[in-house]
mmCIF file of N, CA and C and ligand atoms in Angstrom:
data_model
loop_
_atom_site.group_PDB
_atom_site.id
_atom_site.type_symbol
_atom_site.label_atom_id
_atom_site.label_comp_id
_atom_site.label_asym_id
_atom_site.label_seq_id
_atom_site.Cartn_x
_atom_site.Cartn_y
_atom_site.Cartn_z
ATOM 1 N N MET A 1 -0.956 -34.708 44.164
ATOM 2 C CA MET A 1 -1.075 -33.433 43.447
ATOM 3 C C MET A 1 -0.367 -32.305 44.201
ATOM 4 N N ALA A 2 -0.691 -32.168 45.481
ATOM 5 C CA ALA A 2 -0.089 -31.111 46.289
ATOM 6 C C ALA A 2 1.424 -31.279 46.350
ATOM 7 N N ILE A 3 1.848 -32.536 46.416
ATOM 8 C CA ILE A 3 3.274 -32.810 46.547
ATOM 9 C C ILE A 3 4.015 -32.470 45.258
ATOM 10 N N GLU A 4 3.405 -32.800 44.127
ATOM 11 C CA GLU A 4 4.016 -32.426 42.848
ATOM 12 C C GLU A 4 4.109 -30.909 42.744
ATOM 13 N N GLN A 5 3.071 -30.236 43.211
ATOM 14 C CA GLN A 5 3.041 -28.768 43.194
ATOM 15 C C GLN A 5 4.189 -28.179 44.033
ATOM 16 N N VAL A 6 4.423 -28.791 45.195
ATOM 17 C CA VAL A 6 5.499 -28.328 46.073
ATOM 18 C C VAL A 6 6.847 -28.382 45.351
ATOM 19 N N PHE A 7 7.110 -29.509 44.667
ATOM 20 C CA PHE A 7 8.395 -29.639 43.975
ATOM 21 C C PHE A 7 8.487 -28.693 42.784
ATOM 22 N N ASN A 8 7.359 -28.471 42.106
ATOM 23 C CA ASN A 8 7.384 -27.535 40.973
ATOM 24 C C ASN A 8 7.601 -26.101 41.435
ATOM 25 N N GLN A 9 7.099 -25.779 42.620
ATOM 26 C CA GLN A 9 7.257 -24.422 43.155
ATOM 27 C C GLN A 9 8.672 -24.162 43.656
ATOM 28 N N HIS A 10 9.234 -25.142 44.364
ATOM 29 C CA HIS A 10 10.488 -24.871 45.063
ATOM 30 C C HIS A 10 11.744 -25.173 44.262
ATOM 31 N N LYS A 11 11.643 -26.123 43.339
ATOM 32 C CA LYS A 11 12.755 -26.369 42.420
ATOM 33 C C LYS A 11 14.099 -26.613 43.112
ATOM 34 N N ARG A 12 14.070 -27.270 44.241
ATOM 35 C CA ARG A 12 15.322 -27.683 44.880
ATOM 36 C C ARG A 12 15.036 -28.968 45.659
ATOM 37 N N PRO A 13 16.070 -29.705 46.044
ATOM 38 C CA PRO A 13 15.834 -30.944 46.784
ATOM 39 C C PRO A 13 15.186 -30.647 48.143
ATOM 40 N N LEU A 14 14.205 -31.454 48.511
ATOM 41 C CA LEU A 14 13.466 -31.204 49.742
ATOM 42 C C LEU A 14 13.445 -32.421 50.654
ATOM 43 N N GLY A 15 13.540 -32.182 51.952
ATOM 44 C CA GLY A 15 13.387 -33.243 52.937
ATOM 45 C C GLY A 15 11.904 -33.463 53.222
ATOM 46 N N VAL A 16 11.588 -34.573 53.877
ATOM 47 C CA VAL A 16 10.187 -34.909 54.158
ATOM 48 C C VAL A 16 9.488 -33.788 54.937
ATOM 49 N N ASN A 17 10.183 -33.228 55.925
ATOM 50 C CA ASN A 17 9.568 -32.170 56.725
ATOM 51 C C ASN A 17 9.265 -30.909 55.920
ATOM 52 N N GLU A 18 10.147 -30.620 54.966
ATOM 53 C CA GLU A 18 9.899 -29.462 54.093
ATOM 54 C C GLU A 18 8.684 -29.718 53.203
ATOM 55 N N VAL A 19 8.608 -30.949 52.662
ATOM 56 C CA VAL A 19 7.470 -31.283 51.805
ATOM 57 C C VAL A 19 6.170 -31.161 52.606
ATOM 58 N N LEU A 20 6.221 -31.646 53.853
ATOM 59 C CA LEU A 20 5.058 -31.576 54.726
ATOM 60 C C LEU A 20 4.669 -30.116 54.998
ATOM 61 N N GLU A 21 5.657 -29.311 55.342
ATOM 62 C CA GLU A 21 5.413 -27.894 55.660
ATOM 63 C C GLU A 21 4.838 -27.139 54.450
ATOM 64 N N PHE A 22 5.503 -27.280 53.295
ATOM 65 C CA PHE A 22 5.057 -26.559 52.102
ATOM 66 C C PHE A 22 3.741 -27.133 51.576
ATOM 67 N N GLY A 23 3.578 -28.460 51.735
ATOM 68 C CA GLY A 23 2.359 -29.116 51.268
ATOM 69 C C GLY A 23 1.146 -28.655 52.063
ATOM 70 N N ARG A 24 1.343 -28.372 53.344
ATOM 71 C CA ARG A 24 0.228 -27.932 54.191
ATOM 72 C C ARG A 24 -0.248 -26.533 53.840
ATOM 73 N N ALA A 25 0.599 -25.784 53.157
ATOM 74 C CA ALA A 25 0.169 -24.469 52.674
ATOM 75 C C ALA A 25 -0.829 -24.634 51.530
ATOM 76 N N ILE A 26 -0.816 -25.830 50.902
ATOM 77 C CA ILE A 26 -1.726 -26.098 49.784
ATOM 78 C C ILE A 26 -2.924 -26.913 50.263
ATOM 79 N N VAL A 27 -2.625 -28.018 50.964
ATOM 80 C CA VAL A 27 -3.671 -28.880 51.526
ATOM 81 C C VAL A 27 -3.477 -28.899 53.040
ATOM 82 N N GLU A 28 -4.360 -28.196 53.733
ATOM 83 C CA GLU A 28 -4.202 -27.976 55.169
ATOM 84 C C GLU A 28 -4.086 -29.264 55.990
ATOM 85 N N LYS A 29 -4.856 -30.301 55.590
ATOM 86 C CA LYS A 29 -4.922 -31.509 56.410
ATOM 87 C C LYS A 29 -3.891 -32.569 56.046
ATOM 88 N N LEU A 30 -2.954 -32.217 55.206
ATOM 89 C CA LEU A 30 -1.925 -33.164 54.777
ATOM 90 C C LEU A 30 -1.192 -33.745 55.994
ATOM 91 N N ASN A 31 -1.085 -35.072 56.067
ATOM 92 C CA ASN A 31 -0.339 -35.659 57.189
ATOM 93 C C ASN A 31 0.905 -36.383 56.719
ATOM 94 N N GLN A 32 1.747 -36.706 57.691
ATOM 95 C CA GLN A 32 3.062 -37.255 57.385
ATOM 96 C C GLN A 32 2.981 -38.599 56.641
ATOM 97 N N ALA A 33 2.027 -39.448 57.035
ATOM 98 C CA ALA A 33 1.889 -40.760 56.385
ATOM 99 C C ALA A 33 1.580 -40.591 54.894
ATOM 100 N N THR A 34 0.708 -39.644 54.595
ATOM 101 C CA THR A 34 0.354 -39.380 53.190
ATOM 102 C C THR A 34 1.560 -38.881 52.421
ATOM 103 N N VAL A 35 2.332 -37.992 53.052
ATOM 104 C CA VAL A 35 3.520 -37.461 52.399
ATOM 105 C C VAL A 35 4.508 -38.586 52.105
ATOM 106 N N TYR A 36 4.766 -39.436 53.095
ATOM 107 C CA TYR A 36 5.685 -40.569 52.895
ATOM 108 C C TYR A 36 5.216 -41.472 51.776
ATOM 109 N N ARG A 37 3.925 -41.811 51.784
ATOM 110 C CA ARG A 37 3.380 -42.720 50.775
ATOM 111 C C ARG A 37 3.541 -42.134 49.373
ATOM 112 N N ASN A 38 3.224 -40.859 49.242
ATOM 113 C CA ASN A 38 3.306 -40.219 47.922
ATOM 114 C C ASN A 38 4.747 -40.029 47.460
ATOM 115 N N LEU A 39 5.635 -39.730 48.393
ATOM 116 C CA LEU A 39 7.048 -39.592 48.014
ATOM 117 C C LEU A 39 7.576 -40.932 47.499
ATOM 118 N N ASN A 40 7.177 -42.020 48.182
ATOM 119 C CA ASN A 40 7.596 -43.352 47.721
ATOM 120 C C ASN A 40 7.017 -43.676 46.348
ATOM 121 N N ASN A 41 5.731 -43.385 46.164
ATOM 122 C CA ASN A 41 5.099 -43.661 44.863
ATOM 123 C C ASN A 41 5.770 -42.862 43.749
ATOM 124 N N LEU A 42 6.002 -41.576 43.993
ATOM 125 C CA LEU A 42 6.605 -40.723 42.965
ATOM 126 C C LEU A 42 8.037 -41.161 42.657
ATOM 127 N N THR A 43 8.713 -41.705 43.677
ATOM 128 C CA THR A 43 10.066 -42.217 43.449
ATOM 129 C C THR A 43 10.012 -43.488 42.600
ATOM 130 N N GLU A 44 9.063 -44.381 42.922
ATOM 131 C CA GLU A 44 8.912 -45.610 42.134
ATOM 132 C C GLU A 44 8.534 -45.313 40.689
ATOM 133 N N GLU A 45 7.712 -44.292 40.507
ATOM 134 C CA GLU A 45 7.307 -43.906 39.145
ATOM 135 C C GLU A 45 8.435 -43.229 38.377
ATOM 136 N N GLY A 46 9.501 -42.868 39.089
ATOM 137 C CA GLY A 46 10.622 -42.208 38.424
ATOM 138 C C GLY A 46 10.449 -40.700 38.298
ATOM 139 N N TRP A 47 9.486 -40.143 39.021
ATOM 140 C CA TRP A 47 9.258 -38.694 38.961
ATOM 141 C C TRP A 47 10.188 -37.980 39.961
ATOM 142 N N LEU A 48 10.516 -38.683 41.036
ATOM 143 C CA LEU A 48 11.429 -38.148 42.037
ATOM 144 C C LEU A 48 12.637 -39.050 42.188
ATOM 145 N N ASN A 49 13.714 -38.455 42.641
ATOM 146 C CA ASN A 49 14.938 -39.152 42.940
ATOM 147 C C ASN A 49 15.163 -39.064 44.445
ATOM 148 N N LYS A 50 15.524 -40.177 45.057
ATOM 149 C CA LYS A 50 15.786 -40.156 46.493
ATOM 150 C C LYS A 50 17.293 -40.052 46.703
ATOM 151 N N ILE A 51 17.718 -39.115 47.527
ATOM 152 C CA ILE A 51 19.139 -38.909 47.805
ATOM 153 C C ILE A 51 19.347 -39.065 49.312
ATOM 154 N N VAL A 52 20.440 -39.724 49.697
ATOM 155 C CA VAL A 52 20.769 -39.721 51.124
ATOM 156 C C VAL A 52 21.956 -38.778 51.308
ATOM 157 N N HIS A 53 21.674 -37.617 51.837
ATOM 158 C CA HIS A 53 22.683 -36.581 52.020
ATOM 159 C C HIS A 53 23.413 -36.809 53.340
ATOM 160 N N PRO A 54 24.743 -36.632 53.365
ATOM 161 C CA PRO A 54 25.501 -36.939 54.588
ATOM 162 C C PRO A 54 25.079 -36.124 55.816
ATOM 163 N N THR A 55 24.614 -34.916 55.661
ATOM 164 C CA THR A 55 24.177 -34.181 56.857
ATOM 165 C C THR A 55 22.672 -33.944 56.917
ATOM 166 N N LEU A 56 22.024 -33.793 55.763
ATOM 167 C CA LEU A 56 20.594 -33.490 55.778
ATOM 168 C C LEU A 56 19.725 -34.742 55.785
ATOM 169 N N GLY A 57 20.325 -35.915 55.557
ATOM 170 C CA GLY A 57 19.541 -37.145 55.538
ATOM 171 C C GLY A 57 18.812 -37.316 54.217
ATOM 172 N N THR A 58 17.646 -37.946 54.257
ATOM 173 C CA THR A 58 16.929 -38.261 53.019
ATOM 174 C C THR A 58 16.306 -37.027 52.394
ATOM 175 N N LEU A 59 16.634 -36.816 51.123
ATOM 176 C CA LEU A 59 16.063 -35.703 50.356
ATOM 177 C C LEU A 59 15.444 -36.268 49.088
ATOM 178 N N TYR A 60 14.500 -35.542 48.547
ATOM 179 C CA TYR A 60 13.891 -35.920 47.275
ATOM 180 C C TYR A 60 14.039 -34.769 46.293
ATOM 181 N N GLU A 61 14.322 -35.114 45.045
ATOM 182 C CA GLU A 61 14.379 -34.074 44.018
ATOM 183 C C GLU A 61 13.793 -34.608 42.727
ATOM 184 N N ARG A 62 13.418 -33.684 41.844
ATOM 185 C CA ARG A 62 12.881 -34.058 40.540
ATOM 186 C C ARG A 62 13.941 -34.800 39.740
ATOM 187 N N THR A 63 13.519 -35.829 39.016
ATOM 188 C CA THR A 63 14.465 -36.554 38.175
ATOM 189 C C THR A 63 14.708 -35.776 36.871
ATOM 190 N N GLY A 64 15.672 -36.232 36.113
ATOM 191 C CA GLY A 64 15.906 -35.660 34.792
ATOM 192 C C GLY A 64 16.790 -34.432 34.779
ATOM 193 N N LYS A 65 17.487 -34.169 35.875
ATOM 194 C CA LYS A 65 18.337 -32.979 35.915
ATOM 195 C C LYS A 65 19.744 -33.239 35.392
ATOM 196 N N GLY A 66 20.054 -34.495 35.158
ATOM 197 C CA GLY A 66 21.402 -34.811 34.706
ATOM 198 C C GLY A 66 22.396 -34.762 35.844
ATOM 199 N N HIS A 67 23.667 -34.919 35.518
ATOM 200 C CA HIS A 67 24.699 -34.943 36.542
ATOM 201 C C HIS A 67 24.868 -33.567 37.187
ATOM 202 N N HIS A 68 24.728 -33.519 38.485
ATOM 203 C CA HIS A 68 24.900 -32.245 39.206
ATOM 204 C C HIS A 68 25.210 -32.564 40.667
ATOM 205 N N HIS A 69 25.507 -31.522 41.436
ATOM 206 C CA HIS A 69 25.817 -31.721 42.848
ATOM 207 C C HIS A 69 24.975 -30.807 43.719
ATOM 208 N N LEU A 70 24.978 -31.105 45.017
ATOM 209 C CA LEU A 70 24.151 -30.334 45.934
ATOM 210 C C LEU A 70 24.999 -29.401 46.797
ATOM 211 N N PHE A 71 24.450 -28.241 47.033
ATOM 212 C CA PHE A 71 25.079 -27.261 47.909
ATOM 213 C C PHE A 71 24.217 -27.167 49.156
ATOM 214 N N HIS A 72 24.824 -27.390 50.309
ATOM 215 C CA HIS A 72 24.091 -27.313 51.571
ATOM 216 C C HIS A 72 24.419 -25.998 52.258
ATOM 217 N N CYS A 73 23.389 -25.154 52.438
ATOM 218 C CA CYS A 73 23.603 -23.897 53.166
ATOM 219 C C CYS A 73 23.514 -24.187 54.659
ATOM 220 N N ARG A 74 24.586 -23.877 55.366
ATOM 221 C CA ARG A 74 24.634 -24.177 56.800
ATOM 222 C C ARG A 74 23.802 -23.208 57.616
ATOM 223 N N LYS A 75 23.425 -22.058 57.020
ATOM 224 C CA LYS A 75 22.613 -21.097 57.782
ATOM 225 C C LYS A 75 21.134 -21.445 57.735
ATOM 226 N N CYS A 76 20.600 -21.662 56.535
ATOM 227 C CA CYS A 76 19.162 -21.965 56.444
ATOM 228 C C CYS A 76 18.914 -23.469 56.390
ATOM 229 N N ASN A 77 20.001 -24.253 56.324
ATOM 230 C CA ASN A 77 19.899 -25.713 56.338
ATOM 231 C C ASN A 77 19.138 -26.254 55.133
ATOM 232 N N ARG A 78 19.233 -25.558 54.004
ATOM 233 C CA ARG A 78 18.561 -26.009 52.794
ATOM 234 C C ARG A 78 19.571 -26.566 51.808
ATOM 235 N N ALA A 79 19.095 -27.441 50.946
ATOM 236 C CA ALA A 79 19.935 -27.974 49.870
ATOM 237 C C ALA A 79 19.545 -27.309 48.556
ATOM 238 N N TYR A 80 20.541 -26.956 47.758
ATOM 239 C CA TYR A 80 20.309 -26.362 46.443
ATOM 240 C C TYR A 80 21.037 -27.188 45.385
ATOM 241 N N ASP A 81 20.460 -27.225 44.187
ATOM 242 C CA ASP A 81 21.146 -27.866 43.064
ATOM 243 C C ASP A 81 22.196 -26.935 42.505
ATOM 244 N N LEU A 82 23.341 -27.467 42.163
ATOM 245 C CA LEU A 82 24.336 -26.688 41.444
ATOM 246 C C LEU A 82 24.342 -27.172 40.000
ATOM 247 N N PRO A 83 24.441 -26.260 39.050
ATOM 248 C CA PRO A 83 24.467 -26.703 37.656
ATOM 249 C C PRO A 83 25.812 -27.314 37.305
ATOM 250 N N GLY A 84 25.786 -28.420 36.604
ATOM 251 C CA GLY A 84 27.008 -29.036 36.100
ATOM 252 C C GLY A 84 27.933 -29.566 37.172
ATOM 253 N N CYS A 85 29.190 -29.769 36.784
ATOM 254 C CA CYS A 85 30.160 -30.418 37.655
ATOM 255 C C CYS A 85 31.526 -29.801 37.415
ATOM 256 N N ALA A 86 32.217 -29.484 38.509
ATOM 257 C CA ALA A 86 33.525 -28.849 38.358
ATOM 258 C C ALA A 86 34.668 -29.857 38.408
ATOM 259 N N LEU A 87 34.342 -31.132 38.653
ATOM 260 C CA LEU A 87 35.408 -32.120 38.802
ATOM 261 C C LEU A 87 35.861 -32.640 37.444
ATOM 262 N N ASN A 88 37.170 -32.662 37.240
ATOM 263 C CA ASN A 88 37.731 -33.269 36.039
ATOM 264 C C ASN A 88 38.068 -34.723 36.373
ATOM 265 N N GLU A 89 37.182 -35.636 35.945
ATOM 266 C CA GLU A 89 37.360 -37.050 36.312
ATOM 267 C C GLU A 89 38.697 -37.616 35.824
ATOM 268 N N LYS A 90 39.164 -37.119 34.681
ATOM 269 C CA LYS A 90 40.413 -37.628 34.127
ATOM 270 C C LYS A 90 41.595 -37.394 35.054
ATOM 271 N N GLU A 91 41.535 -36.269 35.799
ATOM 272 C CA GLU A 91 42.646 -35.920 36.679
ATOM 273 C C GLU A 91 42.382 -36.285 38.132
ATOM 274 N N ALA A 92 41.176 -36.769 38.424
ATOM 275 C CA ALA A 92 40.803 -36.990 39.819
ATOM 276 C C ALA A 92 41.420 -38.250 40.426
ATOM 277 N N ALA A 93 41.674 -39.268 39.621
ATOM 278 C CA ALA A 93 42.208 -40.520 40.157
ATOM 279 C C ALA A 93 43.614 -40.761 39.609
ATOM 280 N N PRO A 94 44.467 -41.400 40.399
ATOM 281 C CA PRO A 94 45.833 -41.680 39.945
ATOM 282 C C PRO A 94 45.847 -42.651 38.763
ATOM 283 N N ASP A 95 46.961 -42.693 38.071
ATOM 284 C CA ASP A 95 47.145 -43.629 36.962
ATOM 285 C C ASP A 95 46.856 -45.049 37.399
ATOM 286 N N GLY A 96 46.193 -45.808 36.569
ATOM 287 C CA GLY A 96 45.930 -47.203 36.889
ATOM 288 C C GLY A 96 44.627 -47.420 37.633
ATOM 289 N N PHE A 97 43.995 -46.307 38.094
ATOM 290 C CA PHE A 97 42.701 -46.424 38.767
ATOM 291 C C PHE A 97 41.603 -46.168 37.752
ATOM 292 N N LEU A 98 40.582 -46.999 37.785
ATOM 293 C CA LEU A 98 39.439 -46.796 36.909
ATOM 294 C C LEU A 98 38.337 -46.099 37.702
ATOM 295 N N LEU A 99 38.144 -44.827 37.412
ATOM 296 C CA LEU A 99 37.105 -44.071 38.118
ATOM 297 C C LEU A 99 35.766 -44.313 37.439
ATOM 298 N N GLU A 100 34.766 -44.716 38.211
ATOM 299 C CA GLU A 100 33.466 -45.025 37.617
ATOM 300 C C GLU A 100 32.390 -44.008 37.950
ATOM 301 N N ASP A 101 32.499 -43.386 39.104
ATOM 302 C CA ASP A 101 31.454 -42.435 39.508
ATOM 303 C C ASP A 101 31.993 -41.586 40.650
ATOM 304 N N HIS A 102 31.294 -40.509 40.975
ATOM 305 C CA HIS A 102 31.697 -39.733 42.139
ATOM 306 C C HIS A 102 30.501 -39.029 42.751
ATOM 307 N N GLU A 103 30.638 -38.709 44.027
ATOM 308 C CA GLU A 103 29.643 -37.925 44.747
ATOM 309 C C GLU A 103 30.379 -36.766 45.377
ATOM 310 N N ILE A 104 29.867 -35.552 45.195
ATOM 311 C CA ILE A 104 30.489 -34.400 45.829
ATOM 312 C C ILE A 104 29.395 -33.606 46.544
ATOM 313 N N TYR A 105 29.648 -33.239 47.787
ATOM 314 C CA TYR A 105 28.688 -32.419 48.525
ATOM 315 C C TYR A 105 29.372 -31.119 48.908
ATOM 316 N N LEU A 106 28.764 -30.006 48.534
ATOM 317 C CA LEU A 106 29.363 -28.707 48.835
ATOM 318 C C LEU A 106 28.622 -28.052 49.995
ATOM 319 N N TYR A 107 29.364 -27.299 50.787
ATOM 320 C CA TYR A 107 28.802 -26.667 51.986
ATOM 321 C C TYR A 107 29.159 -25.199 52.017
ATOM 322 N N GLY A 108 28.308 -24.388 52.594
ATOM 323 C CA GLY A 108 28.629 -22.973 52.718
ATOM 324 C C GLY A 108 27.390 -22.175 53.066
ATOM 325 N N VAL A 109 27.312 -20.977 52.498
ATOM 326 C CA VAL A 109 26.208 -20.061 52.770
ATOM 327 C C VAL A 109 25.550 -19.696 51.444
ATOM 328 N N CYS A 110 24.248 -19.832 51.361
ATOM 329 C CA CYS A 110 23.549 -19.543 50.099
ATOM 330 C C CYS A 110 23.444 -18.036 49.864
ATOM 331 N N ARG A 111 23.019 -17.651 48.664
ATOM 332 C CA ARG A 111 22.969 -16.237 48.296
ATOM 333 C C ARG A 111 22.051 -15.453 49.226
ATOM 334 N N SER A 112 20.886 -16.013 49.503
ATOM 335 C CA SER A 112 19.931 -15.225 50.288
ATOM 336 C C SER A 112 20.412 -15.058 51.727
ATOM 337 N N CYS A 113 21.035 -16.082 52.312
ATOM 338 C CA CYS A 113 21.582 -15.937 53.676
ATOM 339 C C CYS A 113 22.777 -14.990 53.662
ATOM 340 N N HIS A 114 23.577 -15.051 52.620
ATOM 341 C CA HIS A 114 24.751 -14.192 52.507
ATOM 342 C C HIS A 114 24.323 -12.724 52.415
ATOM 343 N N ASN A 115 23.288 -12.453 51.609
ATOM 344 C CA ASN A 115 22.798 -11.085 51.455
ATOM 345 C C ASN A 115 22.222 -10.543 52.762
ATOM 346 N N LYS A 116 21.564 -11.417 53.525
ATOM 347 C CA LYS A 116 20.976 -10.996 54.783
ATOM 348 C C LYS A 116 22.019 -10.539 55.799
ATOM 349 N N SER A 117 23.230 -11.109 55.685
ATOM 350 C CA SER A 117 24.240 -10.785 56.702
ATOM 351 C C SER A 117 25.061 -9.566 56.305
ATOM 352 N N HIS A 118 24.678 -8.858 55.211
ATOM 353 C CA HIS A 118 25.424 -7.661 54.805
ATOM 354 C C HIS A 118 24.611 -6.401 54.991
HETATM 355 ZN ZN1 ZN B 201 20.866 -20.183 53.225
HETATM 356 ZN ZN1 ZN B 202 30.225 -34.313 39.350
#
């Protein structure tokens, strides 16, 4: 319950430590084993999606968002969902190549970190 609440509140992909931190604001005694067990159960049920991010490691996000990509803010070290996709698959691969899927990871500074530095 607490874990579902965390994802509904934050609306972005979260690492295990973030889930633990935010979950403890709801259930004080929440421990890491419980968080791991529930993240696995919610993933098996199809409520969460497990992502292995090249720099942030394992992240979990709500399923059902459709095709999208992640933006990693290097200042706050958080991952954000980006709406839609800017890649034109038709032009991405040379002639004769059959493109089946792609993964894109974007990096930079998020709005809130950017505003703080001005
Ligand atoms: Zn940031
Ligand atoms: Zn895409």
